[in-house]
PDB file of C-alpha atoms and ligand atoms in Angstrom:
ATOM      1  CA  THR A 247     227.183 -18.742-106.821  1.00  0.00           C
ATOM      2  CA  PRO A 248     227.143 -14.935-106.853  1.00  0.00           C
ATOM      3  CA  LYS A 249     225.220 -13.634-103.840  1.00  0.00           C
ATOM      4  CA  GLY A 250     221.523 -13.250-104.550  1.00  0.00           C
ATOM      5  CA  SER A 251     221.512 -14.910-107.979  1.00  0.00           C
ATOM      6  CA  CYS A 252     220.199 -18.147-106.534  1.00  0.00           C
ATOM      7  CA  LEU A 253     217.390 -16.389-104.655  1.00  0.00           C
ATOM      8  CA  GLU A 254     216.247 -14.602-107.820  1.00  0.00           C
ATOM      9  CA  SER A 255     216.569 -17.697-110.020  1.00  0.00           C
ATOM     10  CA  VAL A 256     214.562 -19.907-107.680  1.00  0.00           C
ATOM     11  CA  LYS A 257     211.820 -17.283-107.526  1.00  0.00           C
ATOM     12  CA  ILE A 258     211.706 -17.060-111.327  1.00  0.00           C
ATOM     13  CA  ALA A 259     211.681 -20.847-111.504  1.00  0.00           C
ATOM     14  CA  ILE A 260     208.732 -21.126-109.116  1.00  0.00           C
ATOM     15  CA  ASP A 261     206.846 -18.441-111.071  1.00  0.00           C
ATOM     16  CA  THR A 262     207.566 -20.352-114.262  1.00  0.00           C
ATOM     17  CA  GLY A 263     206.111 -23.536-112.794  1.00  0.00           C
ATOM     18  CA  TYR A 264     209.068 -25.509-111.452  1.00  0.00           C
ATOM     19  CA  ARG A 265     208.307 -27.319-108.200  1.00  0.00           C
ATOM     20  CA  HIS A 266     211.226 -29.688-107.785  1.00  0.00           C
ATOM     21  CA  ILE A 267     214.313 -27.940-106.423  1.00  0.00           C
ATOM     22  CA  ASP A 268     217.559 -29.827-106.141  1.00  0.00           C
ATOM     23  CA  GLY A 269     219.884 -28.439-103.472  1.00  0.00           C
ATOM     24  CA  ALA A 270     222.712 -29.384-101.163  1.00  0.00           C
ATOM     25  CA  PHE A 271     224.564 -28.038 -98.162  1.00  0.00           C
ATOM     26  CA  VAL A 272     227.760 -27.961-100.244  1.00  0.00           C
ATOM     27  CA  TYR A 273     226.231 -25.627-102.830  1.00  0.00           C
ATOM     28  CA  PHE A 274     226.360 -22.990-100.077  1.00  0.00           C
ATOM     29  CA  ASN A 275     223.176 -21.329-101.276  1.00  0.00           C
ATOM     30  CA  GLU A 276     220.541 -23.227 -99.295  1.00  0.00           C
ATOM     31  CA  HIS A 277     219.770 -20.031 -97.350  1.00  0.00           C
ATOM     32  CA  GLU A 278     218.792 -18.367-100.639  1.00  0.00           C
ATOM     33  CA  VAL A 279     216.746 -21.351-101.805  1.00  0.00           C
ATOM     34  CA  GLY A 280     214.879 -21.430 -98.485  1.00  0.00           C
ATOM     35  CA  GLN A 281     214.279 -17.695 -98.651  1.00  0.00           C
ATOM     36  CA  ALA A 282     212.887 -17.963-102.206  1.00  0.00           C
ATOM     37  CA  ILE A 283     210.513 -20.751-101.193  1.00  0.00           C
ATOM     38  CA  ARG A 284     209.362 -18.910 -98.082  1.00  0.00           C
ATOM     39  CA  ASP A 285     208.897 -15.648-100.026  1.00  0.00           C
ATOM     40  CA  LYS A 286     206.756 -17.428-102.627  1.00  0.00           C
ATOM     41  CA  ILE A 287     204.677 -19.065 -99.880  1.00  0.00           C
ATOM     42  CA  ALA A 288     204.210 -15.643 -98.203  1.00  0.00           C
ATOM     43  CA  GLU A 289     203.124 -14.178-101.559  1.00  0.00           C
ATOM     44  CA  GLY A 290     200.457 -16.880-101.786  1.00  0.00           C
ATOM     45  CA  LYS A 291     201.957 -18.190-105.031  1.00  0.00           C
ATOM     46  CA  ILE A 292     202.539 -21.693-103.618  1.00  0.00           C
ATOM     47  CA  LYS A 293     202.020 -23.767-100.516  1.00  0.00           C
ATOM     48  CA  ARG A 294     204.892 -25.616 -98.857  1.00  0.00           C
ATOM     49  CA  GLU A 295     203.416 -28.945 -99.996  1.00  0.00           C
ATOM     50  CA  ASP A 296     203.620 -27.828-103.644  1.00  0.00           C
ATOM     51  CA  ILE A 297     207.413 -27.762-103.426  1.00  0.00           C
ATOM     52  CA  PHE A 298     209.636 -30.808-103.646  1.00  0.00           C
ATOM     53  CA  TYR A 299     212.978 -29.911-102.073  1.00  0.00           C
ATOM     54  CA  CYS A 300     215.866 -32.354-102.211  1.00  0.00           C
ATOM     55  CA  GLY A 301     218.771 -31.906 -99.781  1.00  0.00           C
ATOM     56  CA  LYS A 302     221.992 -33.913 -99.580  1.00  0.00           C
ATOM     57  CA  LEU A 303     224.148 -35.474 -96.889  1.00  0.00           C
ATOM     58  CA  TRP A 304     227.765 -34.510 -97.558  1.00  0.00           C
ATOM     59  CA  ASN A 305     230.739 -36.888 -97.376  1.00  0.00           C
ATOM     60  CA  THR A 306     232.052 -35.560 -94.051  1.00  0.00           C
ATOM     61  CA  CYS A 307     228.788 -36.444 -92.327  1.00  0.00           C
ATOM     62  CA  HIS A 308     228.418 -40.175 -92.935  1.00  0.00           C
ATOM     63  CA  PRO A 309     228.945 -41.419 -89.365  1.00  0.00           C
ATOM     64  CA  PRO A 310     225.413 -42.351 -88.240  1.00  0.00           C
ATOM     65  CA  GLU A 311     225.426 -40.028 -85.225  1.00  0.00           C
ATOM     66  CA  LEU A 312     226.071 -37.062 -87.564  1.00  0.00           C
ATOM     67  CA  VAL A 313     223.240 -37.689 -90.017  1.00  0.00           C
ATOM     68  CA  ARG A 314     220.316 -36.222 -88.134  1.00  0.00           C
ATOM     69  CA  PRO A 315     222.198 -33.177 -86.781  1.00  0.00           C
ATOM     70  CA  THR A 316     223.421 -32.510 -90.336  1.00  0.00           C
ATOM     71  CA  LEU A 317     219.891 -32.603 -91.722  1.00  0.00           C
ATOM     72  CA  GLU A 318     218.713 -30.412 -88.852  1.00  0.00           C
ATOM     73  CA  LYS A 319     221.422 -27.890 -89.765  1.00  0.00           C
ATOM     74  CA  THR A 320     220.191 -27.869 -93.375  1.00  0.00           C
ATOM     75  CA  LEU A 321     216.598 -27.324 -92.191  1.00  0.00           C
ATOM     76  CA  LYS A 322     217.782 -24.454 -90.034  1.00  0.00           C
ATOM     77  CA  ILE A 323     219.542 -22.849 -92.997  1.00  0.00           C
ATOM     78  CA  LEU A 324     216.489 -23.380 -95.212  1.00  0.00           C
ATOM     79  CA  GLN A 325     214.143 -22.334 -92.401  1.00  0.00           C
ATOM     80  CA  LEU A 326     211.858 -25.180 -93.354  1.00  0.00           C
ATOM     81  CA  ASP A 327     210.436 -27.964 -91.184  1.00  0.00           C
ATOM     82  CA  TYR A 328     211.256 -30.837 -93.494  1.00  0.00           C
ATOM     83  CA  VAL A 329     212.843 -31.731 -96.811  1.00  0.00           C
ATOM     84  CA  ASP A 330     210.880 -33.765 -99.311  1.00  0.00           C
ATOM     85  CA  LEU A 331     213.865 -35.902-100.147  1.00  0.00           C
ATOM     86  CA  TYR A 332     217.191 -36.354 -98.382  1.00  0.00           C
ATOM     87  CA  ILE A 333     219.917 -38.261-100.182  1.00  0.00           C
ATOM     88  CA  ILE A 334     223.417 -39.519 -99.493  1.00  0.00           C
ATOM     89  CA  GLU A 335     225.355 -37.371-101.965  1.00  0.00           C
ATOM     90  CA  LEU A 336     228.215 -39.799-102.593  1.00  0.00           C
ATOM     91  CA  PRO A 337     228.864 -43.404-101.573  1.00  0.00           C
ATOM     92  CA  MET A 338     232.185 -42.657 -99.870  1.00  0.00           C
ATOM     93  CA  ALA A 339     233.084 -40.708 -96.749  1.00  0.00           C
ATOM     94  CA  PHE A 340     235.593 -38.006 -95.890  1.00  0.00           C
ATOM     95  CA  LYS A 341     237.008 -37.385 -92.433  1.00  0.00           C
ATOM     96  CA  PRO A 342     234.373 -35.587 -90.329  1.00  0.00           C
ATOM     97  CA  GLY A 343     235.126 -31.986 -89.376  1.00  0.00           C
ATOM     98  CA  ASP A 344     234.874 -28.427 -90.602  1.00  0.00           C
ATOM     99  CA  ALA A 345     236.893 -29.009 -93.790  1.00  0.00           C
ATOM    100  CA  ILE A 346     234.470 -29.861 -96.613  1.00  0.00           C
ATOM    101  CA  TYR A 347     237.357 -31.383 -98.615  1.00  0.00           C
ATOM    102  CA  PRO A 348     239.752 -32.587 -95.900  1.00  0.00           C
ATOM    103  CA  LYS A 349     243.267 -33.083 -97.252  1.00  0.00           C
ATOM    104  CA  ASP A 350     246.558 -34.193 -95.721  1.00  0.00           C
ATOM    105  CA  GLU A 351     249.898 -32.333 -96.013  1.00  0.00           C
ATOM    106  CA  ASN A 352     250.437 -33.949 -99.420  1.00  0.00           C
ATOM    107  CA  GLY A 353     247.150 -32.651-100.769  1.00  0.00           C
ATOM    108  CA  LYS A 354     245.518 -36.086-100.661  1.00  0.00           C
ATOM    109  CA  PHE A 355     241.920 -36.454 -99.585  1.00  0.00           C
ATOM    110  CA  ILE A 356     241.441 -37.879 -96.126  1.00  0.00           C
ATOM    111  CA  TYR A 357     238.837 -40.567 -96.365  1.00  0.00           C
ATOM    112  CA  HIS A 358     236.923 -42.050 -93.518  1.00  0.00           C
ATOM    113  CA  GLU A 359     235.889 -45.634 -93.020  1.00  0.00           C
ATOM    114  CA  THR A 360     232.161 -45.854 -92.431  1.00  0.00           C
ATOM    115  CA  ASP A 361     229.468 -48.425 -93.049  1.00  0.00           C
ATOM    116  CA  LEU A 362     227.021 -47.251 -95.720  1.00  0.00           C
ATOM    117  CA  CYS A 363     224.351 -49.479 -94.209  1.00  0.00           C
ATOM    118  CA  ALA A 364     224.746 -47.769 -90.822  1.00  0.00           C
ATOM    119  CA  THR A 365     224.497 -44.379 -92.547  1.00  0.00           C
ATOM    120  CA  TRP A 366     221.357 -45.609 -94.283  1.00  0.00           C
ATOM    121  CA  GLU A 367     219.793 -46.630 -90.936  1.00  0.00           C
ATOM    122  CA  ALA A 368     220.385 -43.079 -89.695  1.00  0.00           C
ATOM    123  CA  MET A 369     218.686 -41.789 -92.868  1.00  0.00           C
ATOM    124  CA  GLU A 370     215.722 -44.063 -92.099  1.00  0.00           C
ATOM    125  CA  ALA A 371     215.514 -42.534 -88.636  1.00  0.00           C
ATOM    126  CA  CYS A 372     215.324 -39.049 -90.216  1.00  0.00           C
ATOM    127  CA  LYS A 373     212.301 -40.184 -92.218  1.00  0.00           C
ATOM    128  CA  ASP A 374     210.690 -41.669 -89.110  1.00  0.00           C
ATOM    129  CA  ALA A 375     211.256 -38.380 -87.321  1.00  0.00           C
ATOM    130  CA  GLY A 376     209.445 -36.534 -90.150  1.00  0.00           C
ATOM    131  CA  LEU A 377     212.502 -34.464 -91.078  1.00  0.00           C
ATOM    132  CA  ALA A 378     212.614 -36.025 -94.547  1.00  0.00           C
ATOM    133  CA  LYS A 379     209.507 -37.276 -96.344  1.00  0.00           C
ATOM    134  CA  SER A 380     211.599 -39.632 -98.465  1.00  0.00           C
ATOM    135  CA  ILE A 381     215.191 -40.832 -98.537  1.00  0.00           C
ATOM    136  CA  GLY A 382     217.454 -41.783-101.370  1.00  0.00           C
ATOM    137  CA  VAL A 383     221.018 -41.860-102.649  1.00  0.00           C
ATOM    138  CA  SER A 384     223.234 -40.314-105.293  1.00  0.00           C
ATOM    139  CA  ASN A 385     226.184 -41.500-107.354  1.00  0.00           C
ATOM    140  CA  PHE A 386     225.546 -45.089-106.244  1.00  0.00           C
ATOM    141  CA  ASN A 387     226.442 -47.918-108.591  1.00  0.00           C
ATOM    142  CA  ARG A 388     224.576 -51.194-108.711  1.00  0.00           C
ATOM    143  CA  ARG A 389     226.724 -52.884-106.058  1.00  0.00           C
ATOM    144  CA  GLN A 390     226.276 -50.014-103.637  1.00  0.00           C
ATOM    145  CA  LEU A 391     222.521 -50.041-104.212  1.00  0.00           C
ATOM    146  CA  GLU A 392     222.457 -53.785-103.624  1.00  0.00           C
ATOM    147  CA  MET A 393     224.263 -53.333-100.330  1.00  0.00           C
ATOM    148  CA  ILE A 394     221.378 -51.192 -99.114  1.00  0.00           C
ATOM    149  CA  LEU A 395     218.619 -53.271-100.732  1.00  0.00           C
ATOM    150  CA  ASN A 396     220.011 -56.481 -99.207  1.00  0.00           C
ATOM    151  CA  LYS A 397     220.618 -54.999 -95.779  1.00  0.00           C
ATOM    152  CA  PRO A 398     219.080 -57.201 -93.082  1.00  0.00           C
ATOM    153  CA  GLY A 399     216.176 -55.362 -91.444  1.00  0.00           C
ATOM    154  CA  LEU A 400     215.919 -52.725 -94.193  1.00  0.00           C
ATOM    155  CA  LYS A 401     213.054 -50.396 -93.287  1.00  0.00           C
ATOM    156  CA  TYR A 402     212.914 -48.118 -96.341  1.00  0.00           C
ATOM    157  CA  LYS A 403     214.382 -48.627 -99.796  1.00  0.00           C
ATOM    158  CA  PRO A 404     216.066 -45.677-101.472  1.00  0.00           C
ATOM    159  CA  VAL A 405     213.320 -44.035-103.543  1.00  0.00           C
ATOM    160  CA  SER A 406     215.799 -42.516-105.967  1.00  0.00           C
ATOM    161  CA  ASN A 407     219.380 -42.523-107.163  1.00  0.00           C
ATOM    162  CA  GLN A 408     220.690 -39.233-108.538  1.00  0.00           C
ATOM    163  CA  VAL A 409     223.363 -39.841-111.166  1.00  0.00           C
ATOM    164  CA  GLU A 410     224.735 -38.211-114.294  1.00  0.00           C
ATOM    165  CA  CYS A 411     222.346 -38.959-117.152  1.00  0.00           C
ATOM    166  CA  HIS A 412     221.871 -37.367-120.594  1.00  0.00           C
ATOM    167  CA  PRO A 413     222.109 -38.368-124.296  1.00  0.00           C
ATOM    168  CA  TYR A 414     225.902 -38.817-124.141  1.00  0.00           C
ATOM    169  CA  PHE A 415     225.724 -40.847-120.915  1.00  0.00           C
ATOM    170  CA  THR A 416     222.448 -42.756-120.972  1.00  0.00           C
ATOM    171  CA  GLN A 417     223.122 -45.283-118.166  1.00  0.00           C
ATOM    172  CA  PRO A 418     221.132 -48.128-119.798  1.00  0.00           C
ATOM    173  CA  LYS A 419     222.176 -50.833-117.313  1.00  0.00           C
ATOM    174  CA  LEU A 420     221.741 -48.781-114.160  1.00  0.00           C
ATOM    175  CA  LEU A 421     218.406 -47.484-115.464  1.00  0.00           C
ATOM    176  CA  GLU A 422     217.155 -51.013-116.003  1.00  0.00           C
ATOM    177  CA  PHE A 423     218.332 -52.150-112.568  1.00  0.00           C
ATOM    178  CA  CYS A 424     216.674 -49.177-110.888  1.00  0.00           C
ATOM    179  CA  ARG A 425     213.444 -49.758-112.858  1.00  0.00           C
ATOM    180  CA  GLN A 426     213.342 -53.331-111.592  1.00  0.00           C
ATOM    181  CA  HIS A 427     213.686 -52.090-108.034  1.00  0.00           C
ATOM    182  CA  ASP A 428     211.309 -49.110-108.293  1.00  0.00           C
ATOM    183  CA  ILE A 429     214.125 -46.628-107.773  1.00  0.00           C
ATOM    184  CA  VAL A 430     213.666 -43.380-109.703  1.00  0.00           C
ATOM    185  CA  ILE A 431     216.715 -42.147-111.572  1.00  0.00           C
ATOM    186  CA  VAL A 432     217.228 -38.405-111.185  1.00  0.00           C
ATOM    187  CA  GLY A 433     219.572 -37.289-113.941  1.00  0.00           C
ATOM    188  CA  TYR A 434     222.064 -34.560-113.112  1.00  0.00           C
ATOM    189  CA  SER A 435     223.882 -32.585-115.758  1.00  0.00           C
ATOM    190  CA  PRO A 436     220.975 -33.267-118.154  1.00  0.00           C
ATOM    191  CA  LEU A 437     222.287 -30.501-120.445  1.00  0.00           C
ATOM    192  CA  GLY A 438     225.885 -31.677-120.342  1.00  0.00           C
ATOM    193  CA  THR A 439     227.100 -29.443-117.447  1.00  0.00           C
ATOM    194  CA  SER A 440     228.477 -25.899-117.410  1.00  0.00           C
ATOM    195  CA  ARG A 441     231.810 -27.250-118.748  1.00  0.00           C
ATOM    196  CA  ASP A 442     233.757 -25.829-115.838  1.00  0.00           C
ATOM    197  CA  ALA A 443     237.180 -27.473-116.205  1.00  0.00           C
ATOM    198  CA  SER A 444     237.698 -27.521-112.421  1.00  0.00           C
ATOM    199  CA  TRP A 445     235.215 -30.404-112.083  1.00  0.00           C
ATOM    200  CA  VAL A 446     234.140 -31.340-115.628  1.00  0.00           C
ATOM    201  CA  ASN A 447     235.869 -33.556-118.167  1.00  0.00           C
ATOM    202  CA  VAL A 448     235.857 -30.999-120.976  1.00  0.00           C
ATOM    203  CA  SER A 449     237.547 -33.343-123.429  1.00  0.00           C
ATOM    204  CA  SER A 450     234.115 -34.824-124.041  1.00  0.00           C
ATOM    205  CA  PRO A 451     232.366 -32.705-126.726  1.00  0.00           C
ATOM    206  CA  PRO A 452     229.615 -30.251-125.706  1.00  0.00           C
ATOM    207  CA  LEU A 453     226.232 -32.003-125.657  1.00  0.00           C
ATOM    208  CA  LEU A 454     224.166 -29.050-126.826  1.00  0.00           C
ATOM    209  CA  LYS A 455     226.227 -28.713-130.039  1.00  0.00           C
ATOM    210  CA  ASP A 456     225.216 -32.209-131.066  1.00  0.00           C
ATOM    211  CA  PRO A 457     223.927 -32.228-134.700  1.00  0.00           C
ATOM    212  CA  VAL A 458     221.249 -34.869-134.047  1.00  0.00           C
ATOM    213  CA  LEU A 459     219.752 -32.965-131.081  1.00  0.00           C
ATOM    214  CA  ASN A 460     219.822 -29.747-133.094  1.00  0.00           C
ATOM    215  CA  ALA A 461     218.262 -31.315-136.211  1.00  0.00           C
ATOM    216  CA  ILE A 462     215.448 -32.894-134.183  1.00  0.00           C
ATOM    217  CA  GLY A 463     214.970 -29.581-132.383  1.00  0.00           C
ATOM    218  CA  LYS A 464     214.555 -27.779-135.691  1.00  0.00           C
ATOM    219  CA  LYS A 465     211.673 -30.058-136.633  1.00  0.00           C
ATOM    220  CA  TYR A 466     209.730 -29.126-133.478  1.00  0.00           C
ATOM    221  CA  ASN A 467     210.950 -25.526-133.252  1.00  0.00           C
ATOM    222  CA  LYS A 468     212.789 -26.445-130.066  1.00  0.00           C
ATOM    223  CA  THR A 469     216.389 -26.067-128.939  1.00  0.00           C
ATOM    224  CA  ALA A 470     218.902 -28.882-128.439  1.00  0.00           C
ATOM    225  CA  ALA A 471     218.519 -28.301-124.689  1.00  0.00           C
ATOM    226  CA  GLN A 472     214.775 -28.827-124.882  1.00  0.00           C
ATOM    227  CA  VAL A 473     215.230 -31.987-126.937  1.00  0.00           C
ATOM    228  CA  ALA A 474     217.800 -33.347-124.434  1.00  0.00           C
ATOM    229  CA  LEU A 475     215.424 -32.720-121.526  1.00  0.00           C
ATOM    230  CA  ARG A 476     212.436 -34.146-123.356  1.00  0.00           C
ATOM    231  CA  PHE A 477     214.458 -37.269-124.207  1.00  0.00           C
ATOM    232  CA  SER A 478     215.204 -37.857-120.552  1.00  0.00           C
ATOM    233  CA  ILE A 479     211.719 -37.345-119.192  1.00  0.00           C
ATOM    234  CA  GLN A 480     210.270 -39.488-121.974  1.00  0.00           C
ATOM    235  CA  ARG A 481     212.433 -42.405-120.768  1.00  0.00           C
ATOM    236  CA  GLY A 482     211.360 -41.847-117.194  1.00  0.00           C
ATOM    237  CA  VAL A 483     214.449 -40.002-116.007  1.00  0.00           C
ATOM    238  CA  VAL A 484     213.808 -36.982-113.796  1.00  0.00           C
ATOM    239  CA  VAL A 485     215.785 -33.937-114.946  1.00  0.00           C
ATOM    240  CA  ILE A 486     217.290 -31.176-112.828  1.00  0.00           C
ATOM    241  CA  PRO A 487     218.664 -28.631-115.358  1.00  0.00           C
ATOM    242  CA  LYS A 488     220.582 -25.770-113.807  1.00  0.00           C
ATOM    243  CA  SER A 489     220.194 -22.241-115.107  1.00  0.00           C
ATOM    244  CA  PHE A 490     220.566 -18.813-113.569  1.00  0.00           C
ATOM    245  CA  ASN A 491     219.367 -17.132-116.753  1.00  0.00           C
ATOM    246  CA  PRO A 492     215.651 -16.143-116.745  1.00  0.00           C
ATOM    247  CA  GLN A 493     215.183 -16.878-120.434  1.00  0.00           C
ATOM    248  CA  ARG A 494     216.810 -20.306-120.202  1.00  0.00           C
ATOM    249  CA  ILE A 495     214.948 -21.142-116.991  1.00  0.00           C
ATOM    250  CA  LYS A 496     211.739 -20.603-119.001  1.00  0.00           C
ATOM    251  CA  GLU A 497     213.087 -22.393-122.061  1.00  0.00           C
ATOM    252  CA  ASN A 498     213.878 -25.490-120.019  1.00  0.00           C
ATOM    253  CA  PHE A 499     210.291 -25.648-118.818  1.00  0.00           C
ATOM    254  CA  GLN A 500     208.788 -25.604-122.334  1.00  0.00           C
ATOM    255  CA  ILE A 501     209.160 -29.326-122.866  1.00  0.00           C
ATOM    256  CA  PHE A 502     205.625 -30.549-122.189  1.00  0.00           C
ATOM    257  CA  ASP A 503     204.073 -29.420-125.474  1.00  0.00           C
ATOM    258  CA  PHE A 504     205.819 -31.813-127.835  1.00  0.00           C
ATOM    259  CA  SER A 505     206.961 -35.407-127.856  1.00  0.00           C
ATOM    260  CA  LEU A 506     209.684 -37.355-129.603  1.00  0.00           C
ATOM    261  CA  THR A 507     208.837 -40.308-131.823  1.00  0.00           C
ATOM    262  CA  GLU A 508     210.121 -43.775-131.035  1.00  0.00           C
ATOM    263  CA  LYS A 509     212.568 -43.438-133.936  1.00  0.00           C
ATOM    264  CA  GLU A 510     213.878 -40.144-132.613  1.00  0.00           C
ATOM    265  CA  MET A 511     214.247 -41.619-129.111  1.00  0.00           C
ATOM    266  CA  LYS A 512     216.316 -44.455-130.628  1.00  0.00           C
ATOM    267  CA  GLU A 513     218.418 -42.009-132.618  1.00  0.00           C
ATOM    268  CA  ILE A 514     219.186 -40.029-129.468  1.00  0.00           C
ATOM    269  CA  GLU A 515     219.880 -43.173-127.438  1.00  0.00           C
ATOM    270  CA  ALA A 516     222.444 -44.085-130.072  1.00  0.00           C
ATOM    271  CA  LEU A 517     224.410 -40.947-129.178  1.00  0.00           C
ATOM    272  CA  ASN A 518     225.498 -42.572-125.914  1.00  0.00           C
ATOM    273  CA  LYS A 519     229.291 -42.405-125.570  1.00  0.00           C
ATOM    274  CA  ASN A 520     229.508 -44.017-122.137  1.00  0.00           C
ATOM    275  CA  VAL A 521     231.703 -41.115-121.101  1.00  0.00           C
ATOM    276  CA  ARG A 522     231.021 -39.037-117.996  1.00  0.00           C
ATOM    277  CA  TYR A 523     231.402 -35.275-117.845  1.00  0.00           C
ATOM    278  CA  VAL A 524     231.500 -35.487-114.060  1.00  0.00           C
ATOM    279  CA  GLU A 525     234.196 -38.012-113.193  1.00  0.00           C
ATOM    280  CA  LEU A 526     234.230 -37.382-109.427  1.00  0.00           C
ATOM    281  CA  LEU A 527     237.875 -38.363-109.300  1.00  0.00           C
ATOM    282  CA  MET A 528     237.982 -37.960-105.537  1.00  0.00           C
TER     283      MET A 528
HETATM  284  P1  LIG B  62     223.127 -20.673-117.415  1.00  0.00           P
HETATM  285  O1  LIG B  62     222.976 -20.849-115.937  1.00  0.00           O
HETATM  286  O2  LIG B  62     223.870 -19.449-117.795  1.00  0.00           O
HETATM  287  O3  LIG B  62     221.798 -20.820-118.147  1.00  0.00           O
HETATM  288  P2  LIG B  62     223.463 -28.876-116.486  1.00  0.00           P
HETATM  289  O4  LIG B  62     222.092 -28.654-115.985  1.00  0.00           O
HETATM  290  O5  LIG B  62     223.593 -30.022-117.420  1.00  0.00           O
HETATM  291  O6  LIG B  62     224.487 -28.908-115.385  1.00  0.00           O
HETATM  292  O7  LIG B  62     223.852 -27.600-117.391  1.00  0.00           O
HETATM  293  C1  LIG B  62     223.958 -26.341-116.841  1.00  0.00           C
HETATM  294  C2  LIG B  62     224.655 -25.418-117.796  1.00  0.00           C
HETATM  295  O8  LIG B  62     223.895 -25.266-118.996  1.00  0.00           O
HETATM  296  C3  LIG B  62     224.824 -24.065-117.217  1.00  0.00           C
HETATM  297  O9  LIG B  62     226.084 -23.564-117.640  1.00  0.00           O
HETATM  298  C4  LIG B  62     223.683 -23.238-117.803  1.00  0.00           C
HETATM  299  O10 LIG B  62     224.063 -21.893-117.941  1.00  0.00           O
HETATM  300  C5  LIG B  62     223.540 -23.886-119.184  1.00  0.00           C
HETATM  301  N1  LIG B  62     222.170 -23.890-119.668  1.00  0.00           N
HETATM  302  C6  LIG B  62     221.032 -24.056-118.977  1.00  0.00           C
HETATM  303  N2  LIG B  62     219.965 -24.076-119.765  1.00  0.00           N
HETATM  304  C7  LIG B  62     220.410 -23.919-121.024  1.00  0.00           C
HETATM  305  C8  LIG B  62     219.779 -23.859-122.281  1.00  0.00           C
HETATM  306  N3  LIG B  62     218.466 -23.967-122.420  1.00  0.00           N
HETATM  307  N4  LIG B  62     220.578 -23.688-123.386  1.00  0.00           N
HETATM  308  C9  LIG B  62     221.922 -23.582-123.273  1.00  0.00           C
HETATM  309  N5  LIG B  62     222.566 -23.628-122.093  1.00  0.00           N
HETATM  310  C10 LIG B  62     221.822 -23.813-120.981  1.00  0.00           C
END
């Protein structure tokens, strides 16, 4: 992200009313997020406990002995004492080291064999140490969640699973499984991503051009983006829309003054294509 744009955007977001901030070490802007939060606390606009910051454990840091030092590094970058939620970003590990995307001489990723359950135990220890108020996962499928849930001696369940979720990828089965286990689904790419071909499957059509979302939006004087976000929160999916544009940051917050009918919810659910924008081919 261009230097400074994250700092400004987070400040605008907090002024607009956002309190949940989704971050990660690999976004390389945690120093700006931390600065924005601390500036807003210093201004008296918010207290630390008003903010819900989610940080993520990257793939190169899965070995249990690396988990706490990695979180401590994130806290140092943020200059905060704790994160509200710390999640395992992906259910597979890369070789530990300085390379974020370690590759061999043939350009192939270098994976690392680790035990997700052992990583989870180290996450539990971070919660016990007060460094993370809650712990969760991301990009986990049902089997991977079950591995954790069925782990002998499990101390804390994952409170949430952050996965791609929006009208074109509604995740009905995973949503139901997570509901049964009291795991909150946090939906990433709720607007259908930035369509950056370096990491997005752009052969799937743009979500916000969808005629149904636009037609429903017209009825409420809302945009397709607002309808997509409203759809998700109305089915109990937490949304983390990304915008660095002040007007769109505000627009994405104006979703609490209307509601979709059951018929409209069904119409939008029917848009599901079961196709991911974010394929995570690694
Ligand atoms: P920008 O940062 O310029 O606003 P997602 O959250 O699904 O990953 O989508 C993020 C993408 O959607 C970004 O490219 C962002 O661009 C754009 N975006 C965010 N809010 C809106 C909106 N209300 N209408 C249209 N595009 C939006």
